[in-house]
PDB file of C-alpha atoms in Angstrom:
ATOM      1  CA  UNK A 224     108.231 132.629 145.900  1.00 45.00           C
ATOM      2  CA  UNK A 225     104.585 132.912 145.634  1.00 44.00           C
ATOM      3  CA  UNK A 226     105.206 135.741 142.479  1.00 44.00           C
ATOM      4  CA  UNK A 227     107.469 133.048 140.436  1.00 47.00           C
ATOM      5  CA  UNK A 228     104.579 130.751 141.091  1.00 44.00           C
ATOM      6  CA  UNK A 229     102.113 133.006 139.398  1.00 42.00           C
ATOM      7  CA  UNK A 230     104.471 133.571 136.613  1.00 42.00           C
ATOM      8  CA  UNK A 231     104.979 130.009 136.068  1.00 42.00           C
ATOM      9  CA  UNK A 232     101.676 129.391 136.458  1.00 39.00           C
ATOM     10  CA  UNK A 233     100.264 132.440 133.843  1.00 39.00           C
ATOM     11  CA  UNK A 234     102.982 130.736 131.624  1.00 40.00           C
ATOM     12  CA  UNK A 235     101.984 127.458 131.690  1.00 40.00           C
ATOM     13  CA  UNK A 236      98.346 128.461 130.747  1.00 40.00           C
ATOM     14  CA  UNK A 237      99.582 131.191 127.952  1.00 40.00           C
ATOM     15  CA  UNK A 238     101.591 127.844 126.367  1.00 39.00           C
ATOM     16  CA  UNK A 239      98.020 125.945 126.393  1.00 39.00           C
ATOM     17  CA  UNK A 240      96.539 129.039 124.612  1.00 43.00           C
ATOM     18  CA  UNK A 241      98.948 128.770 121.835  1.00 48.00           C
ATOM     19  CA  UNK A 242      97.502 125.905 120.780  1.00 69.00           C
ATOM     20  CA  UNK A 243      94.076 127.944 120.026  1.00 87.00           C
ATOM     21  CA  UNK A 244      93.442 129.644 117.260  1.00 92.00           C
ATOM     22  CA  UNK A 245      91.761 132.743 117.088  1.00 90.00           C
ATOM     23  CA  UNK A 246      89.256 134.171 114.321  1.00 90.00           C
ATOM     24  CA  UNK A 247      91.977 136.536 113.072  1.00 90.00           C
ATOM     25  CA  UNK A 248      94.524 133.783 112.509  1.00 92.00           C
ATOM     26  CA  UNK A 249      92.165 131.520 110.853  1.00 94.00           C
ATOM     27  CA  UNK A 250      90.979 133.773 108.884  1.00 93.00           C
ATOM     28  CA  UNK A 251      94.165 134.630 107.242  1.00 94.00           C
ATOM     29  CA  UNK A 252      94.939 131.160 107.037  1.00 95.00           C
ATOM     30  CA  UNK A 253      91.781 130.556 105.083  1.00 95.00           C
ATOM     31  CA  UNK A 254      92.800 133.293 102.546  1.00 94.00           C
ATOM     32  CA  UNK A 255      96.529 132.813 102.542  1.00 94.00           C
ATOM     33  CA  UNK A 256      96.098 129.121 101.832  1.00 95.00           C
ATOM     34  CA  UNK A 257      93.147 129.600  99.690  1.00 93.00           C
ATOM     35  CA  UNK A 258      94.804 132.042  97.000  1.00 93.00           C
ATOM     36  CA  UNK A 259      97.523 129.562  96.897  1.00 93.00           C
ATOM     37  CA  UNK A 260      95.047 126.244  96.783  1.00 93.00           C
ATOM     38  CA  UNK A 261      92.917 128.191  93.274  1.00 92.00           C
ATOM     39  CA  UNK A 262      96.505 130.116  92.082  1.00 91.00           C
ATOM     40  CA  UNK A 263      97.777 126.028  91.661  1.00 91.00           C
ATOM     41  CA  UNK A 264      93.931 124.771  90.262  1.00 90.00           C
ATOM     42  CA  UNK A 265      93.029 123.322  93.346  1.00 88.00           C
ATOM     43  CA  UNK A 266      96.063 121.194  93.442  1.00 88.00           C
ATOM     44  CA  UNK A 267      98.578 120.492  96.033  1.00 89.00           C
ATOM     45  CA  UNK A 268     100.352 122.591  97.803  1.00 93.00           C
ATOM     46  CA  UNK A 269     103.961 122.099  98.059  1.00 94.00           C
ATOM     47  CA  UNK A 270     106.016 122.282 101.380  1.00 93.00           C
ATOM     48  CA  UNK A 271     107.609 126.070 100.269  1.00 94.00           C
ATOM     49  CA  UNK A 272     103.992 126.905 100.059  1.00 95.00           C
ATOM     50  CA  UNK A 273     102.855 126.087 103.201  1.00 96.00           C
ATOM     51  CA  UNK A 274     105.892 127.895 104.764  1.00 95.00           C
ATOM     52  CA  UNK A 275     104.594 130.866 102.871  1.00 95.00           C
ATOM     53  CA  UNK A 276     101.000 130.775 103.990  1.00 96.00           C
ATOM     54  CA  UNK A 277     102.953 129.974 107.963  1.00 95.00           C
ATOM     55  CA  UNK A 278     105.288 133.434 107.651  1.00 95.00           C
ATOM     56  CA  UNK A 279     101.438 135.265 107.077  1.00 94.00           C
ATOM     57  CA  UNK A 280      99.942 133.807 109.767  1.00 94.00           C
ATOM     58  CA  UNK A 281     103.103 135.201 111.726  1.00 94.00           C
ATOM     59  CA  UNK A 282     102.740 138.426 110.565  1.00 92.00           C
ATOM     60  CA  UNK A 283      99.175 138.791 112.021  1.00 87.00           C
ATOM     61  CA  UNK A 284      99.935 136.660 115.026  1.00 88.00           C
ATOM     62  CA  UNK A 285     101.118 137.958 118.715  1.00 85.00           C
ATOM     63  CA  UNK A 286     105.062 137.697 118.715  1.00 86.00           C
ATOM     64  CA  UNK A 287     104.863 137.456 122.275  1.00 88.00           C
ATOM     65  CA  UNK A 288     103.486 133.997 121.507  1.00 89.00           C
ATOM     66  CA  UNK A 289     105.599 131.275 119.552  1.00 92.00           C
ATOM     67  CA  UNK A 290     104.855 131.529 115.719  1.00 93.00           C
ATOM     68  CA  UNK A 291     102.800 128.999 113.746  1.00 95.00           C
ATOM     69  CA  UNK A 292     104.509 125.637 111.948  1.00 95.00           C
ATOM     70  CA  UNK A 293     103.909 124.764 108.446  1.00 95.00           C
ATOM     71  CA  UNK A 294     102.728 121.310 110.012  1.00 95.00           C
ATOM     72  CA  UNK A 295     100.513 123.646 112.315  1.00 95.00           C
ATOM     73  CA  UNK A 296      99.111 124.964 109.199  1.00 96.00           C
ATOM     74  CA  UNK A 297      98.676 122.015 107.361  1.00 95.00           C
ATOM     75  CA  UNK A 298      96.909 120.328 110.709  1.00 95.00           C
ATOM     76  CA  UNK A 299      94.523 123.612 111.112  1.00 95.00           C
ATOM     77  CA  UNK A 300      93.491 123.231 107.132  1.00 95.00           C
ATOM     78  CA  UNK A 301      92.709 119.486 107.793  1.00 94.00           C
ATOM     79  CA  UNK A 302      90.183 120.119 110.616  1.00 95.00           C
ATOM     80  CA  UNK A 303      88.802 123.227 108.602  1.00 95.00           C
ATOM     81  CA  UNK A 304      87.903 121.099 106.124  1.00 94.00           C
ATOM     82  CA  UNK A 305      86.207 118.520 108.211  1.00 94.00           C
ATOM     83  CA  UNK A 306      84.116 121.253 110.044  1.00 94.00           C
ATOM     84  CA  UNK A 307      83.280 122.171 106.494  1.00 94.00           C
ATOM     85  CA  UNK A 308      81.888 118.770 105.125  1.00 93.00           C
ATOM     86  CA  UNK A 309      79.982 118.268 108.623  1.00 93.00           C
ATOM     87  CA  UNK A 310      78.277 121.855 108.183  1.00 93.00           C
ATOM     88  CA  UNK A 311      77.642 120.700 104.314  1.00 92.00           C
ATOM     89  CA  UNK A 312      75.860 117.422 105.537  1.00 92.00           C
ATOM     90  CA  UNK A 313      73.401 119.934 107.983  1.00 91.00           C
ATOM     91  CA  UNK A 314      69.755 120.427 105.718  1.00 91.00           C
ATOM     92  CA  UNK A 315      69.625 124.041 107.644  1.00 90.00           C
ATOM     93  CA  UNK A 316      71.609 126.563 106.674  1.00 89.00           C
ATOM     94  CA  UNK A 317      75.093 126.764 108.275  1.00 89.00           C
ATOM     95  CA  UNK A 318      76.147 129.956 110.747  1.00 91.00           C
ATOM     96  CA  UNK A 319      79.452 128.964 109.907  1.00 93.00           C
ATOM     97  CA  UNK A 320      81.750 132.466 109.303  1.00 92.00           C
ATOM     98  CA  UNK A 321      83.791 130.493 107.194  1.00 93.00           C
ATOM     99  CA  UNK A 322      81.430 128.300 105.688  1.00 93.00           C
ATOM    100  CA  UNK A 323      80.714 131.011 102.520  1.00 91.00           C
ATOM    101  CA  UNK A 324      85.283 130.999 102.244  1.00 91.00           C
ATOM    102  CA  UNK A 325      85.311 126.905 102.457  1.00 93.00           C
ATOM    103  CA  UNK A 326      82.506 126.246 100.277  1.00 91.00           C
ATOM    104  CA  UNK A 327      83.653 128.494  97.211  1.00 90.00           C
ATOM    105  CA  UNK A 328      87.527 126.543  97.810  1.00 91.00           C
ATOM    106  CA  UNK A 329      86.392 123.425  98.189  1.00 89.00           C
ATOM    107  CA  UNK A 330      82.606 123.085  97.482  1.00 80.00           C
ATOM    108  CA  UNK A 331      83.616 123.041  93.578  1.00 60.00           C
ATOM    109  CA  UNK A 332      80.824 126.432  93.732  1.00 51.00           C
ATOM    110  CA  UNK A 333      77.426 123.883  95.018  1.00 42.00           C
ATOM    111  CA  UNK A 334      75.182 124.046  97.108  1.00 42.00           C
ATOM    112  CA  UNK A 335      74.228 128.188  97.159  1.00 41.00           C
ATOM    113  CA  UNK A 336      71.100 127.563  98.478  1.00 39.00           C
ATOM    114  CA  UNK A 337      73.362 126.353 101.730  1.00 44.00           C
ATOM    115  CA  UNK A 338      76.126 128.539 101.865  1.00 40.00           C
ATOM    116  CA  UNK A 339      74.049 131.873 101.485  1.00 41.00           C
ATOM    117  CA  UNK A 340      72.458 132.891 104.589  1.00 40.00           C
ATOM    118  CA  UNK A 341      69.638 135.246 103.314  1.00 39.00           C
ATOM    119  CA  UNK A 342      66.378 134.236 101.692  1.00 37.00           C
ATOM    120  CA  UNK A 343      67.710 134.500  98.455  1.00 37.00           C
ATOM    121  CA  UNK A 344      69.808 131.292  99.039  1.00 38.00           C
ATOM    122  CA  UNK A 345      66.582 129.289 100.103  1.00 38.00           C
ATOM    123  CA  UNK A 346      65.084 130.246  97.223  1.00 35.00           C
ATOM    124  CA  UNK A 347      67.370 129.295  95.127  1.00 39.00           C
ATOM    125  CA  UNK A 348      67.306 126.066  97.038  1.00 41.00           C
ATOM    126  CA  UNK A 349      63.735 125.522  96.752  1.00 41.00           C
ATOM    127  CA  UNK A 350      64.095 125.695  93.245  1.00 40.00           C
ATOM    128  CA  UNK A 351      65.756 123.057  92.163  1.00 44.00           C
ATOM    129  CA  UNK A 352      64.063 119.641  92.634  1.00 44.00           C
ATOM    130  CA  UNK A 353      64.313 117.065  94.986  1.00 47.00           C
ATOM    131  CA  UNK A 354      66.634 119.387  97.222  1.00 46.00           C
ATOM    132  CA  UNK A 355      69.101 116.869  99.700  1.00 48.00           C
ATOM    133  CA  UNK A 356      71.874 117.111 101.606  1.00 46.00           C
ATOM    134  CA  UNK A 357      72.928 113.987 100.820  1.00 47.00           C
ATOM    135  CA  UNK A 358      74.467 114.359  97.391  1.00 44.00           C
ATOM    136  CA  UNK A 359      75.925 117.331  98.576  1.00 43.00           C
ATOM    137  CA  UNK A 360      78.085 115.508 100.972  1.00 43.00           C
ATOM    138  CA  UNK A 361      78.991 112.821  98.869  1.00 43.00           C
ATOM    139  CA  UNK A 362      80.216 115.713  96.137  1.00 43.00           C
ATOM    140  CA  UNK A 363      82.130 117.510  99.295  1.00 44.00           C
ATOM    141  CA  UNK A 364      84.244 114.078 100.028  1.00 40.00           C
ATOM    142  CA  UNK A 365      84.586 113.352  96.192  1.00 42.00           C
ATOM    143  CA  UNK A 366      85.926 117.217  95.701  1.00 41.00           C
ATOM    144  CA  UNK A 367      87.939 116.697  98.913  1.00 42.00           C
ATOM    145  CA  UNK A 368      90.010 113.001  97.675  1.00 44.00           C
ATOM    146  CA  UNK A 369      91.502 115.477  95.138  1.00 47.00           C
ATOM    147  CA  UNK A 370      93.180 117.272  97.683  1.00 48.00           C
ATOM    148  CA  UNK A 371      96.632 116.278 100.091  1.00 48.00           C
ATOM    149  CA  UNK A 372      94.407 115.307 102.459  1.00 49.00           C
ATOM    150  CA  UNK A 373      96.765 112.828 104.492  1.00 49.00           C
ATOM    151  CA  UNK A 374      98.872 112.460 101.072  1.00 52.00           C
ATOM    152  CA  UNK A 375      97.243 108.628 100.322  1.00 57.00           C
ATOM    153  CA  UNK A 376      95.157 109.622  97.357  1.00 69.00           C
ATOM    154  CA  UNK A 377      98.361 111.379  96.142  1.00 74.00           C
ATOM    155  CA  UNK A 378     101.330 108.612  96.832  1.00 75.00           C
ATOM    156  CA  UNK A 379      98.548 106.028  95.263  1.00 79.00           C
ATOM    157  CA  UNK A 380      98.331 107.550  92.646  1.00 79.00           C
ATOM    158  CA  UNK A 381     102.277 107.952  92.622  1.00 84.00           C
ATOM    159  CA  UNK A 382     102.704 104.464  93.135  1.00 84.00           C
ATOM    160  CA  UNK A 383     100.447 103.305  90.552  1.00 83.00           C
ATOM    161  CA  UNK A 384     102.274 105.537  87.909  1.00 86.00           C
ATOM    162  CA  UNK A 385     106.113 103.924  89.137  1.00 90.00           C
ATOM    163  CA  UNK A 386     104.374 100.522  88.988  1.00 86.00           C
ATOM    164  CA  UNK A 387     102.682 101.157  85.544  1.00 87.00           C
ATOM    165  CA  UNK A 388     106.339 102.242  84.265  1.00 90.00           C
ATOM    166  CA  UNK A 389     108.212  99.475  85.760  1.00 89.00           C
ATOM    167  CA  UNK A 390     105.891  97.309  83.832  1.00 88.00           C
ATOM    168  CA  UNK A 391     106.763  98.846  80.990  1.00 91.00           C
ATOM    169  CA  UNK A 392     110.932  98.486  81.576  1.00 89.00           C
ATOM    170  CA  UNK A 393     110.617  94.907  82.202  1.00 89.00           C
ATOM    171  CA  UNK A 394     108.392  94.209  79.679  1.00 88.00           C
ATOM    172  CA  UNK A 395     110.700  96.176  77.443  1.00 91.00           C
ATOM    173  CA  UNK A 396     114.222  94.617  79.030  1.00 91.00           C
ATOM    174  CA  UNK A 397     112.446  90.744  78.754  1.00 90.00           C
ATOM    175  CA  UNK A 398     111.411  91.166  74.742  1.00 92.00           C
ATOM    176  CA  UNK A 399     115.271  92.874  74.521  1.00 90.00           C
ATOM    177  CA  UNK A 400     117.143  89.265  76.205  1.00 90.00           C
ATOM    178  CA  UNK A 401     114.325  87.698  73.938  1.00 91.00           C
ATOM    179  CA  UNK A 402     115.709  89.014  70.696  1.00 90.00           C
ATOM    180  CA  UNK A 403     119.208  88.775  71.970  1.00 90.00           C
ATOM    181  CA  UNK A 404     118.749  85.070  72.392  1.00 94.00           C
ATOM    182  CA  UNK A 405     117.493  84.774  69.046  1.00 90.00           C
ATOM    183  CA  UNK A 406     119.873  86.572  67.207  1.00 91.00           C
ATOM    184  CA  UNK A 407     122.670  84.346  69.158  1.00 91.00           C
ATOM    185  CA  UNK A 408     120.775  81.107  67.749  1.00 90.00           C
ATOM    186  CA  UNK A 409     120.687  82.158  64.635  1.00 91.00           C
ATOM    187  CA  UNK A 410     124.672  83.179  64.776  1.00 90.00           C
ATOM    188  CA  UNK A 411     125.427  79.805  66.166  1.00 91.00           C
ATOM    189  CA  UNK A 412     123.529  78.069  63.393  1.00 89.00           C
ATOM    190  CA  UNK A 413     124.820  80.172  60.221  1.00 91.00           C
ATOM    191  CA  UNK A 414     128.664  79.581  62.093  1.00 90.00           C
ATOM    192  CA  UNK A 415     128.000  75.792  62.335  1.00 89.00           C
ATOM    193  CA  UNK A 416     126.715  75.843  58.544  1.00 88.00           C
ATOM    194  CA  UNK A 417     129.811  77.641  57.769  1.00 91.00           C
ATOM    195  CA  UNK A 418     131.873  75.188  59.495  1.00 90.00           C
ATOM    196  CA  UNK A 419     129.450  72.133  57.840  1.00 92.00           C
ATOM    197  CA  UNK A 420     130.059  74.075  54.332  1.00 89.00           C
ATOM    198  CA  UNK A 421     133.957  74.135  55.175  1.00 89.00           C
ATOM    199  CA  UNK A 422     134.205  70.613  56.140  1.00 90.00           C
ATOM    200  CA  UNK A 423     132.268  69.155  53.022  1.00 90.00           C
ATOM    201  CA  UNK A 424     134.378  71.705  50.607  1.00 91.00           C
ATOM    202  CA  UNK A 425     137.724  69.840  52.007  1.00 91.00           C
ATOM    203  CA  UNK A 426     136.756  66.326  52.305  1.00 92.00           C
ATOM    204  CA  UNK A 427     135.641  66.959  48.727  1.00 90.00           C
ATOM    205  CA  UNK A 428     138.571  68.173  47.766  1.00 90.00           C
ATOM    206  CA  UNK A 429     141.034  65.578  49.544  1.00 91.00           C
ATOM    207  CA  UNK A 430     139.214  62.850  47.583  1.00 93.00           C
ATOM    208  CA  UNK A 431     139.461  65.009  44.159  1.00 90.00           C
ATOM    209  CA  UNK A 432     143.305  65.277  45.134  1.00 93.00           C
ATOM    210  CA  UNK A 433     142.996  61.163  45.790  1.00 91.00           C
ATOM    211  CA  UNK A 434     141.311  60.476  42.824  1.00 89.00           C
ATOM    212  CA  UNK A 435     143.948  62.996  41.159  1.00 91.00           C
ATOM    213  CA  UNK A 436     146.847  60.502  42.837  1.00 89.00           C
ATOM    214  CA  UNK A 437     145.625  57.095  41.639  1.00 89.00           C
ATOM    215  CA  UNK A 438     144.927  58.421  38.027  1.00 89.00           C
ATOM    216  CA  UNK A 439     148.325  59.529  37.972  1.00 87.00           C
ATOM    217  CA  UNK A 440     149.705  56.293  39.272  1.00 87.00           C
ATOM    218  CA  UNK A 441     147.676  53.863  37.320  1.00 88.00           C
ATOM    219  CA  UNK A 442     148.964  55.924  33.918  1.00 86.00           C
ATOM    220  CA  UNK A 443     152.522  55.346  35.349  1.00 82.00           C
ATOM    221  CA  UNK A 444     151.800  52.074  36.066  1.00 82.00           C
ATOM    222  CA  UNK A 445     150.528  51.262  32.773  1.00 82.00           C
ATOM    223  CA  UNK A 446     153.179  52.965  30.954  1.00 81.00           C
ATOM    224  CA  UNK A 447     155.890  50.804  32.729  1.00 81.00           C
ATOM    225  CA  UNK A 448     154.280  47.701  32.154  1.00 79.00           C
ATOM    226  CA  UNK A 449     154.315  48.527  28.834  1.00 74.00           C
ATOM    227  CA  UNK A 450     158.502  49.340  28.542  1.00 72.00           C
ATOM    228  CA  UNK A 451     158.382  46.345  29.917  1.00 70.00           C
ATOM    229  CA  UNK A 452     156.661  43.672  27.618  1.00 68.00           C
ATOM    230  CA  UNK A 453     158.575  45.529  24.669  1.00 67.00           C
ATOM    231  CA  UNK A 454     161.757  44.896  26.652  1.00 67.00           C
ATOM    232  CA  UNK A 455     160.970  41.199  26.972  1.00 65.00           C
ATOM    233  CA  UNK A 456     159.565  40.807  22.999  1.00 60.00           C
ATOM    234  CA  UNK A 457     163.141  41.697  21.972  1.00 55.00           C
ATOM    235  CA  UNK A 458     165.871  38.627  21.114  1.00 54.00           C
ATOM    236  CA  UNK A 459     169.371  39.051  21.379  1.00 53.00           C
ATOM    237  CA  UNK A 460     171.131  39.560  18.243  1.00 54.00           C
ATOM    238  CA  UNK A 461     173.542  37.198  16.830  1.00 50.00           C
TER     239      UNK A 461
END
């Protein structure tokens, strides 16, 4: 009884030191996601990367411990870079093992008089004027938007793009009903003068036709009024 105790017991605390990472496995975090992070310019990495820099993790990691997550990862990368911009923001040089690795990823290559650790650095430092922290930080953060991060710079930016196009397609689809309204007018009105055309050509010629008619029965009107007198001119003969 009391041995499964201490099992489940030594088990229980082994599962809370899972959670901890150790120098090793950051370490070749750091480098596995780094070559990926400059191999893509800095950019994003996508989710078959992050599986990728998960499997070497893995490799380095006790198997009798669960393996690391690509979320795990991802998480672990997110604080790294937060302990980063906090030892950036320091005016004394950081102690930071990982603080030379972070700052040539993500420092954009500033602030060597910070991230070296011998003299030479605070030389360096010393020589350019009006040395402070200050700007340095506000570069870190500005270097730092570029990346995921928690993926709103990046679906913003998305967003704004699909918005800016489906400005475009309705823009596009109104002037399109807006010329196919116009061309319909202007069928309606060149069939209506057609039909206005049509109408005048036949009522012009049913009176030509008219006027044809009474010509021809005034002449035959004329001619039998004619026959007529002659016929009574004429006396009988004897």
């Amino acid at each position: 009884m009391s041995t499964n105790h201490h099992h489940h017991t030594s088990r229980h605390r082994g599962s809370g030191r899972d959670d901890c990472w150790t120098e090793s496995e950051t370490e070749t975090l750091v480098n596995s996601w780094g070559d990926r992070y400059v191999h893509l310019n800095r950019g994003n990495l996508r989710q078959n990367d992050w599986s990728d820099v998960a499997a070497a993790v893995n490799a380095t990691r006790d198997r009798s411990k669960p393996p690391r997550s690509d979320v795990q990862c991802k998480n672990r990368i997110d604080t790294l870079k937060k302990k980063y911009k906090l030892e950036k923001s320091k005016p004394e040089l950081s102690k930071w093992p990982l603080f030379h690795r972070m700052d040539e990823l993500i420092g954009a290559g500033n602030g060597n008089g910070n991230k070296k650790a011998g003299g030479r650095g605070a030389v360096e430092s010393n020589s350019k004027p009006n040395p402070n922290p200050n700007p340095k930080l506000k570069l870190g953060v500005k270097v730092e938007s570029l990346d995921w991060g928690n993926g709103e710079t990046a679906y913003a930016e998305l967003a704004r793009a699909i918005g800016r196009v489906g400005e475009v397609y309705e823009r596009m689809e109104r002037l399109k009903q807006e010329e196919m309204i116009k061309l319909e007018m202007e069928r309606m009105e060149f069939t209506k003068e057609v039909e206005v055309r049509s109408m005048n050509m036949f009522v012009e010629s049913q009176v030509e036709i008219e006027k044809m008619r009474r010509e021809k029965m005034n002449k035959k009107k004329k001619r039998l009024s004619g026959v007529d007198s002659l016929s009574s001119g004429k006396k009988p003969q004897q």
